[in-house]
Amino acid sequence: MVKVAPSILSADFSNLYEEVKKVEDAGADLLHIDVMDGHFVPNITIGPPVISSLRKRSSLPFDVHLMIKDPERYVEDFIKAGANILTVHVESTVHINRLIQTIKEKGALPAVALNPGTPLSTLDYILEDVYMVLIMTVNPGFGGQSFINGMLDKIRELKSKIVSRNLNVLIEVDGGINEKTARQVIEAGADILVAGSAIYNSPDPALVISRLKNLPPT
């Protein structure tokens, strides 16, 4: 069964703990936390102190997505704050292999993210070293964007690479996920769905999460 990771980017930040508790009680499998620095992407969100505060009050695995420049400067801080999975963009560093190894050494599961325009070939020599690959199906920086349909082929191709190399690597998909697009990305090979607006803008988050996990095939 596919897992669902609600993104707190769409939460009410004035009441963040209750927003996290709401999706935890609603059946979320992970909590997706977007970290933006205003340089790598045109938005600014949160840092380690907020994650550390939430960590004390939530038992969900924290799926921390670093959309920041020079992530190698901050990975230890985010892991100490409570990141269980730490995702870095291949576009954000010139030493991605070294960074993956550092994340492992510091005790988190390493993941890499690809922007829509970034080819899968950037994974050729690191795919066996990561726990997860995050395929962005919108351009990162803001919630509520529309799904880029062309990314379905990218997900299929990544799934084929993973299977052909007999690897145990998860595929996470982030951007424009709702019941319609979720079914498409699951069929393409996704293991984890990141959903923000679809969950947090719903009057019944538990129903949305349940539907995403139990979508029938087309």
PDB file of C-alpha atoms in Angstrom:
ATOM      1  CA  MET A   1       0.000   0.000   0.000  1.00  0.00           C
ATOM      2  CA  VAL A   2       1.235   3.481  -0.843  1.00  0.00           C
ATOM      3  CA  LYS A   3       2.235   5.729   2.055  1.00  0.00           C
ATOM      4  CA  VAL A   4       1.056   9.303   2.538  1.00  0.00           C
ATOM      5  CA  ALA A   5       3.254  12.134   3.794  1.00  0.00           C
ATOM      6  CA  PRO A   6       1.247  15.312   4.471  1.00  0.00           C
ATOM      7  CA  SER A   7       3.248  18.446   3.774  1.00  0.00           C
ATOM      8  CA  ILE A   8       3.110  21.063   6.497  1.00  0.00           C
ATOM      9  CA  LEU A   9       3.853  23.708   3.872  1.00  0.00           C
ATOM     10  CA  SER A  10       0.058  23.907   3.516  1.00  0.00           C
ATOM     11  CA  ALA A  11      -0.611  23.904   7.269  1.00  0.00           C
ATOM     12  CA  ASP A  12      -1.651  26.834   9.438  1.00  0.00           C
ATOM     13  CA  PHE A  13       1.700  27.900  10.895  1.00  0.00           C
ATOM     14  CA  SER A  14       0.006  29.878  13.651  1.00  0.00           C
ATOM     15  CA  ASN A  15      -1.154  26.565  15.103  1.00  0.00           C
ATOM     16  CA  LEU A  16       1.508  24.218  13.824  1.00  0.00           C
ATOM     17  CA  TYR A  17       1.524  21.575  16.544  1.00  0.00           C
ATOM     18  CA  GLU A  18      -2.243  21.056  16.237  1.00  0.00           C
ATOM     19  CA  GLU A  19      -1.880  20.870  12.464  1.00  0.00           C
ATOM     20  CA  VAL A  20       0.719  18.126  12.843  1.00  0.00           C
ATOM     21  CA  LYS A  21      -1.403  16.286  15.397  1.00  0.00           C
ATOM     22  CA  LYS A  22      -4.389  16.504  13.060  1.00  0.00           C
ATOM     23  CA  VAL A  23      -2.688  14.586  10.263  1.00  0.00           C
ATOM     24  CA  GLU A  24      -1.001  12.185  12.688  1.00  0.00           C
ATOM     25  CA  ASP A  25      -4.402  11.265  14.097  1.00  0.00           C
ATOM     26  CA  ALA A  26      -5.770  11.089  10.547  1.00  0.00           C
ATOM     27  CA  GLY A  27      -3.441   8.252   9.568  1.00  0.00           C
ATOM     28  CA  ALA A  28      -0.391   9.940   8.056  1.00  0.00           C
ATOM     29  CA  ASP A  29       2.607   7.640   7.600  1.00  0.00           C
ATOM     30  CA  LEU A  30       5.251  10.380   7.605  1.00  0.00           C
ATOM     31  CA  LEU A  31       5.379  14.124   8.040  1.00  0.00           C
ATOM     32  CA  HIS A  32       6.872  15.985   5.080  1.00  0.00           C
ATOM     33  CA  ILE A  33       8.715  19.111   6.167  1.00  0.00           C
ATOM     34  CA  ASP A  34       9.844  21.542   3.473  1.00  0.00           C
ATOM     35  CA  VAL A  35      12.843  23.683   4.344  1.00  0.00           C
ATOM     36  CA  MET A  36      13.404  26.656   2.017  1.00  0.00           C
ATOM     37  CA  ASP A  37      16.078  29.323   2.225  1.00  0.00           C
ATOM     38  CA  GLY A  38      14.962  31.990  -0.255  1.00  0.00           C
ATOM     39  CA  HIS A  39      17.990  31.254  -2.464  1.00  0.00           C
ATOM     40  CA  PHE A  40      17.651  27.760  -3.898  1.00  0.00           C
ATOM     41  CA  VAL A  41      13.900  28.403  -4.158  1.00  0.00           C
ATOM     42  CA  PRO A  42      11.989  31.697  -3.968  1.00  0.00           C
ATOM     43  CA  ASN A  43      10.465  31.151  -0.550  1.00  0.00           C
ATOM     44  CA  ILE A  44      11.537  30.901   3.102  1.00  0.00           C
ATOM     45  CA  THR A  45      10.049  28.468   5.601  1.00  0.00           C
ATOM     46  CA  ILE A  46      11.514  26.962   8.773  1.00  0.00           C
ATOM     47  CA  GLY A  47      14.764  25.740  10.304  1.00  0.00           C
ATOM     48  CA  PRO A  48      16.019  23.225  12.868  1.00  0.00           C
ATOM     49  CA  PRO A  49      14.503  24.914  15.975  1.00  0.00           C
ATOM     50  CA  VAL A  50      10.945  24.444  14.691  1.00  0.00           C
ATOM     51  CA  ILE A  51      11.642  20.847  13.703  1.00  0.00           C
ATOM     52  CA  SER A  52      13.193  20.173  17.110  1.00  0.00           C
ATOM     53  CA  SER A  53      10.090  21.553  18.837  1.00  0.00           C
ATOM     54  CA  LEU A  54       7.773  19.389  16.747  1.00  0.00           C
ATOM     55  CA  ARG A  55       9.978  16.337  17.273  1.00  0.00           C
ATOM     56  CA  LYS A  56       9.287  16.468  20.989  1.00  0.00           C
ATOM     57  CA  ARG A  57       5.546  16.179  20.375  1.00  0.00           C
ATOM     58  CA  SER A  58       5.149  13.860  17.387  1.00  0.00           C
ATOM     59  CA  SER A  59       5.944  10.195  16.854  1.00  0.00           C
ATOM     60  CA  LEU A  60       5.722  10.383  13.049  1.00  0.00           C
ATOM     61  CA  PRO A  61       8.863   9.838  11.009  1.00  0.00           C
ATOM     62  CA  PHE A  62      10.084  13.253   9.855  1.00  0.00           C
ATOM     63  CA  ASP A  63      10.706  13.419   6.120  1.00  0.00           C
ATOM     64  CA  VAL A  64      12.748  16.632   5.853  1.00  0.00           C
ATOM     65  CA  HIS A  65      13.163  18.059   2.363  1.00  0.00           C
ATOM     66  CA  LEU A  66      16.025  20.561   2.122  1.00  0.00           C
ATOM     67  CA  MET A  67      15.458  23.078  -0.664  1.00  0.00           C
ATOM     68  CA  ILE A  68      18.505  25.103   0.271  1.00  0.00           C
ATOM     69  CA  LYS A  69      21.885  26.089  -1.132  1.00  0.00           C
ATOM     70  CA  ASP A  70      24.986  24.396   0.276  1.00  0.00           C
ATOM     71  CA  PRO A  71      23.016  21.772   2.253  1.00  0.00           C
ATOM     72  CA  GLU A  72      26.230  20.147   3.463  1.00  0.00           C
ATOM     73  CA  ARG A  73      26.589  23.063   5.892  1.00  0.00           C
ATOM     74  CA  TYR A  74      23.345  22.202   7.677  1.00  0.00           C
ATOM     75  CA  VAL A  75      22.639  18.473   7.462  1.00  0.00           C
ATOM     76  CA  GLU A  76      23.971  17.733  10.934  1.00  0.00           C
ATOM     77  CA  ASP A  77      21.738  20.417  12.456  1.00  0.00           C
ATOM     78  CA  PHE A  78      18.629  19.014  10.806  1.00  0.00           C
ATOM     79  CA  ILE A  79      19.450  15.449  11.811  1.00  0.00           C
ATOM     80  CA  LYS A  80      20.042  16.538  15.404  1.00  0.00           C
ATOM     81  CA  ALA A  81      16.700  18.373  15.273  1.00  0.00           C
ATOM     82  CA  GLY A  82      14.893  15.144  14.443  1.00  0.00           C
ATOM     83  CA  ALA A  83      15.003  14.377  10.718  1.00  0.00           C
ATOM     84  CA  ASN A  84      14.598  10.651  10.064  1.00  0.00           C
ATOM     85  CA  ILE A  85      14.807  10.959   6.288  1.00  0.00           C
ATOM     86  CA  LEU A  86      16.878  13.832   4.941  1.00  0.00           C
ATOM     87  CA  THR A  87      16.369  14.758   1.293  1.00  0.00           C
ATOM     88  CA  VAL A  88      18.819  16.941  -0.596  1.00  0.00           C
ATOM     89  CA  HIS A  89      18.600  18.170  -4.169  1.00  0.00           C
ATOM     90  CA  VAL A  90      21.204  16.921  -6.609  1.00  0.00           C
ATOM     91  CA  GLU A  91      21.164  20.456  -8.059  1.00  0.00           C
ATOM     92  CA  SER A  92      22.140  22.046  -4.753  1.00  0.00           C
ATOM     93  CA  THR A  93      25.637  20.632  -4.258  1.00  0.00           C
ATOM     94  CA  VAL A  94      28.661  19.671  -6.336  1.00  0.00           C
ATOM     95  CA  HIS A  95      29.541  16.730  -4.067  1.00  0.00           C
ATOM     96  CA  ILE A  96      26.321  14.756  -3.860  1.00  0.00           C
ATOM     97  CA  ASN A  97      27.998  11.394  -3.126  1.00  0.00           C
ATOM     98  CA  ARG A  98      29.936  12.869  -0.208  1.00  0.00           C
ATOM     99  CA  LEU A  99      26.757  14.466   1.109  1.00  0.00           C
ATOM    100  CA  ILE A 100      24.836  11.196   0.949  1.00  0.00           C
ATOM    101  CA  GLN A 101      27.577   9.469   2.927  1.00  0.00           C
ATOM    102  CA  THR A 102      27.568  12.270   5.514  1.00  0.00           C
ATOM    103  CA  ILE A 103      23.822  11.901   6.017  1.00  0.00           C
ATOM    104  CA  LYS A 104      24.281   8.175   6.603  1.00  0.00           C
ATOM    105  CA  GLU A 105      27.152   8.731   9.025  1.00  0.00           C
ATOM    106  CA  LYS A 106      25.092  11.225  11.022  1.00  0.00           C
ATOM    107  CA  GLY A 107      22.273   8.714  11.455  1.00  0.00           C
ATOM    108  CA  ALA A 108      19.543   9.636   8.992  1.00  0.00           C
ATOM    109  CA  LEU A 109      18.242   7.907   5.873  1.00  0.00           C
ATOM    110  CA  PRO A 110      19.600   9.688   2.775  1.00  0.00           C
ATOM    111  CA  ALA A 111      17.319  10.729  -0.064  1.00  0.00           C
ATOM    112  CA  VAL A 112      17.807  12.840  -3.162  1.00  0.00           C
ATOM    113  CA  ALA A 113      15.348  15.084  -4.985  1.00  0.00           C
ATOM    114  CA  LEU A 114      15.148  16.029  -8.650  1.00  0.00           C
ATOM    115  CA  ASN A 115      13.532  19.191  -9.988  1.00  0.00           C
ATOM    116  CA  PRO A 116      11.257  18.723 -13.026  1.00  0.00           C
ATOM    117  CA  GLY A 117      13.971  19.772 -15.461  1.00  0.00           C
ATOM    118  CA  THR A 118      16.705  17.582 -13.960  1.00  0.00           C
ATOM    119  CA  PRO A 119      17.385  14.317 -15.834  1.00  0.00           C
ATOM    120  CA  LEU A 120      17.465  10.915 -14.190  1.00  0.00           C
ATOM    121  CA  SER A 121      21.022  10.457 -15.439  1.00  0.00           C
ATOM    122  CA  THR A 122      22.176  12.502 -12.435  1.00  0.00           C
ATOM    123  CA  LEU A 123      21.321   9.433 -10.337  1.00  0.00           C
ATOM    124  CA  ASP A 124      23.363   6.938 -12.335  1.00  0.00           C
ATOM    125  CA  TYR A 125      26.236   6.646  -9.857  1.00  0.00           C
ATOM    126  CA  ILE A 126      24.380   7.287  -6.598  1.00  0.00           C
ATOM    127  CA  LEU A 127      21.108   5.387  -6.925  1.00  0.00           C
ATOM    128  CA  GLU A 128      22.357   2.372  -4.976  1.00  0.00           C
ATOM    129  CA  ASP A 129      23.440   4.641  -2.098  1.00  0.00           C
ATOM    130  CA  VAL A 130      20.087   6.266  -1.309  1.00  0.00           C
ATOM    131  CA  TYR A 131      17.012   5.216   0.619  1.00  0.00           C
ATOM    132  CA  MET A 132      14.625   7.222  -1.516  1.00  0.00           C
ATOM    133  CA  VAL A 133      14.337   9.432  -4.604  1.00  0.00           C
ATOM    134  CA  LEU A 134      11.932  12.366  -4.551  1.00  0.00           C
ATOM    135  CA  ILE A 135      10.532  13.296  -7.945  1.00  0.00           C
ATOM    136  CA  MET A 136       9.229  16.858  -7.983  1.00  0.00           C
ATOM    137  CA  THR A 137       6.089  17.131 -10.102  1.00  0.00           C
ATOM    138  CA  VAL A 138       5.969  20.909  -9.673  1.00  0.00           C
ATOM    139  CA  ASN A 139       8.757  23.450  -9.597  1.00  0.00           C
ATOM    140  CA  PRO A 140       9.692  23.721  -5.920  1.00  0.00           C
ATOM    141  CA  GLY A 141       9.072  26.761  -3.791  1.00  0.00           C
ATOM    142  CA  PHE A 142       5.339  27.060  -3.211  1.00  0.00           C
ATOM    143  CA  GLY A 143       2.403  24.817  -2.346  1.00  0.00           C
ATOM    144  CA  GLY A 144      -0.798  24.559  -4.328  1.00  0.00           C
ATOM    145  CA  GLN A 145       0.761  24.271  -7.789  1.00  0.00           C
ATOM    146  CA  SER A 146      -0.599  22.186 -10.666  1.00  0.00           C
ATOM    147  CA  PHE A 147       0.840  18.755 -11.423  1.00  0.00           C
ATOM    148  CA  ILE A 148       3.245  18.548 -14.394  1.00  0.00           C
ATOM    149  CA  ASN A 149       1.966  15.577 -16.402  1.00  0.00           C
ATOM    150  CA  GLY A 150       5.255  15.053 -18.189  1.00  0.00           C
ATOM    151  CA  MET A 151       6.773  13.793 -14.939  1.00  0.00           C
ATOM    152  CA  LEU A 152       4.809  10.534 -15.164  1.00  0.00           C
ATOM    153  CA  ASP A 153       7.281   9.207 -17.732  1.00  0.00           C
ATOM    154  CA  LYS A 154      10.108  10.220 -15.417  1.00  0.00           C
ATOM    155  CA  ILE A 155       8.593   8.200 -12.566  1.00  0.00           C
ATOM    156  CA  ARG A 156       8.111   5.185 -14.839  1.00  0.00           C
ATOM    157  CA  GLU A 157      11.695   5.400 -16.069  1.00  0.00           C
ATOM    158  CA  LEU A 158      13.021   5.667 -12.517  1.00  0.00           C
ATOM    159  CA  LYS A 159      10.971   2.662 -11.446  1.00  0.00           C
ATOM    160  CA  SER A 160      12.403   0.696 -14.355  1.00  0.00           C
ATOM    161  CA  LYS A 161      15.954   1.622 -13.339  1.00  0.00           C
ATOM    162  CA  ILE A 162      15.343   0.542  -9.755  1.00  0.00           C
ATOM    163  CA  VAL A 163      13.822  -2.791 -10.790  1.00  0.00           C
ATOM    164  CA  SER A 164      16.450  -3.535 -13.438  1.00  0.00           C
ATOM    165  CA  ARG A 165      19.240  -2.956 -10.915  1.00  0.00           C
ATOM    166  CA  ASN A 166      17.400  -4.943  -8.216  1.00  0.00           C
ATOM    167  CA  LEU A 167      17.579  -2.039  -5.757  1.00  0.00           C
ATOM    168  CA  ASN A 168      15.476  -1.387  -2.683  1.00  0.00           C
ATOM    169  CA  VAL A 169      14.933   2.338  -3.292  1.00  0.00           C
ATOM    170  CA  LEU A 170      11.630   4.094  -2.647  1.00  0.00           C
ATOM    171  CA  ILE A 171      10.062   6.644  -4.986  1.00  0.00           C
ATOM    172  CA  GLU A 172       8.385   9.658  -3.417  1.00  0.00           C
ATOM    173  CA  VAL A 173       6.376  12.138  -5.481  1.00  0.00           C
ATOM    174  CA  ASP A 174       5.711  15.727  -4.457  1.00  0.00           C
ATOM    175  CA  GLY A 175       3.626  18.391  -6.162  1.00  0.00           C
ATOM    176  CA  GLY A 176      -0.011  18.747  -7.182  1.00  0.00           C
ATOM    177  CA  ILE A 177      -1.064  15.455  -5.612  1.00  0.00           C
ATOM    178  CA  ASN A 178      -4.805  14.815  -5.344  1.00  0.00           C
ATOM    179  CA  GLU A 179      -6.942  11.742  -5.928  1.00  0.00           C
ATOM    180  CA  LYS A 180      -6.683  12.013  -9.728  1.00  0.00           C
ATOM    181  CA  THR A 181      -2.932  12.582  -9.948  1.00  0.00           C
ATOM    182  CA  ALA A 182      -2.235  10.176  -7.078  1.00  0.00           C
ATOM    183  CA  ARG A 183      -3.695   7.295  -9.040  1.00  0.00           C
ATOM    184  CA  GLN A 184      -1.485   8.190 -12.004  1.00  0.00           C
ATOM    185  CA  VAL A 185       1.743   8.385 -10.015  1.00  0.00           C
ATOM    186  CA  ILE A 186       0.983   5.166  -8.111  1.00  0.00           C
ATOM    187  CA  GLU A 187       0.488   3.359 -11.411  1.00  0.00           C
ATOM    188  CA  ALA A 188       3.777   4.866 -12.624  1.00  0.00           C
ATOM    189  CA  GLY A 189       5.602   3.426  -9.601  1.00  0.00           C
ATOM    190  CA  ALA A 190       5.368   5.815  -6.638  1.00  0.00           C
ATOM    191  CA  ASP A 191       5.688   4.436  -3.108  1.00  0.00           C
ATOM    192  CA  ILE A 192       5.101   7.627  -1.095  1.00  0.00           C
ATOM    193  CA  LEU A 193       2.772  10.519  -1.885  1.00  0.00           C
ATOM    194  CA  VAL A 194       3.434  14.002  -0.547  1.00  0.00           C
ATOM    195  CA  ALA A 195       0.197  15.956  -0.337  1.00  0.00           C
ATOM    196  CA  GLY A 196      -0.305  19.377   1.162  1.00  0.00           C
ATOM    197  CA  SER A 197      -3.286  21.351  -0.092  1.00  0.00           C
ATOM    198  CA  ALA A 198      -5.386  18.255  -0.788  1.00  0.00           C
ATOM    199  CA  ILE A 199      -5.138  17.254   2.879  1.00  0.00           C
ATOM    200  CA  TYR A 200      -4.916  20.520   4.786  1.00  0.00           C
ATOM    201  CA  ASN A 201      -7.602  22.295   2.754  1.00  0.00           C
ATOM    202  CA  SER A 202     -10.025  19.437   3.285  1.00  0.00           C
ATOM    203  CA  PRO A 203     -12.652  19.433   6.065  1.00  0.00           C
ATOM    204  CA  ASP A 204     -11.852  15.729   6.579  1.00  0.00           C
ATOM    205  CA  PRO A 205      -8.094  15.026   6.312  1.00  0.00           C
ATOM    206  CA  ALA A 206      -8.558  11.438   7.512  1.00  0.00           C
ATOM    207  CA  LEU A 207     -10.898  10.718   4.601  1.00  0.00           C
ATOM    208  CA  VAL A 208      -8.457  12.199   2.085  1.00  0.00           C
ATOM    209  CA  ILE A 209      -5.530  10.213   3.480  1.00  0.00           C
ATOM    210  CA  SER A 210      -7.571   7.004   3.483  1.00  0.00           C
ATOM    211  CA  ARG A 211      -8.667   7.545  -0.115  1.00  0.00           C
ATOM    212  CA  LEU A 212      -5.118   8.239  -1.256  1.00  0.00           C
ATOM    213  CA  LYS A 213      -3.919   5.022   0.365  1.00  0.00           C
ATOM    214  CA  ASN A 214      -6.709   2.913  -1.071  1.00  0.00           C
ATOM    215  CA  LEU A 215      -7.187   4.205  -4.606  1.00  0.00           C
ATOM    216  CA  PRO A 216      -8.452   1.453  -6.904  1.00  0.00           C
ATOM    217  CA  PRO A 217      -6.495   0.901 -10.127  1.00  0.00           C
ATOM    218  CA  THR A 218      -7.896   2.355 -13.303  1.00  0.00           C
TER     219      THR A 218
END
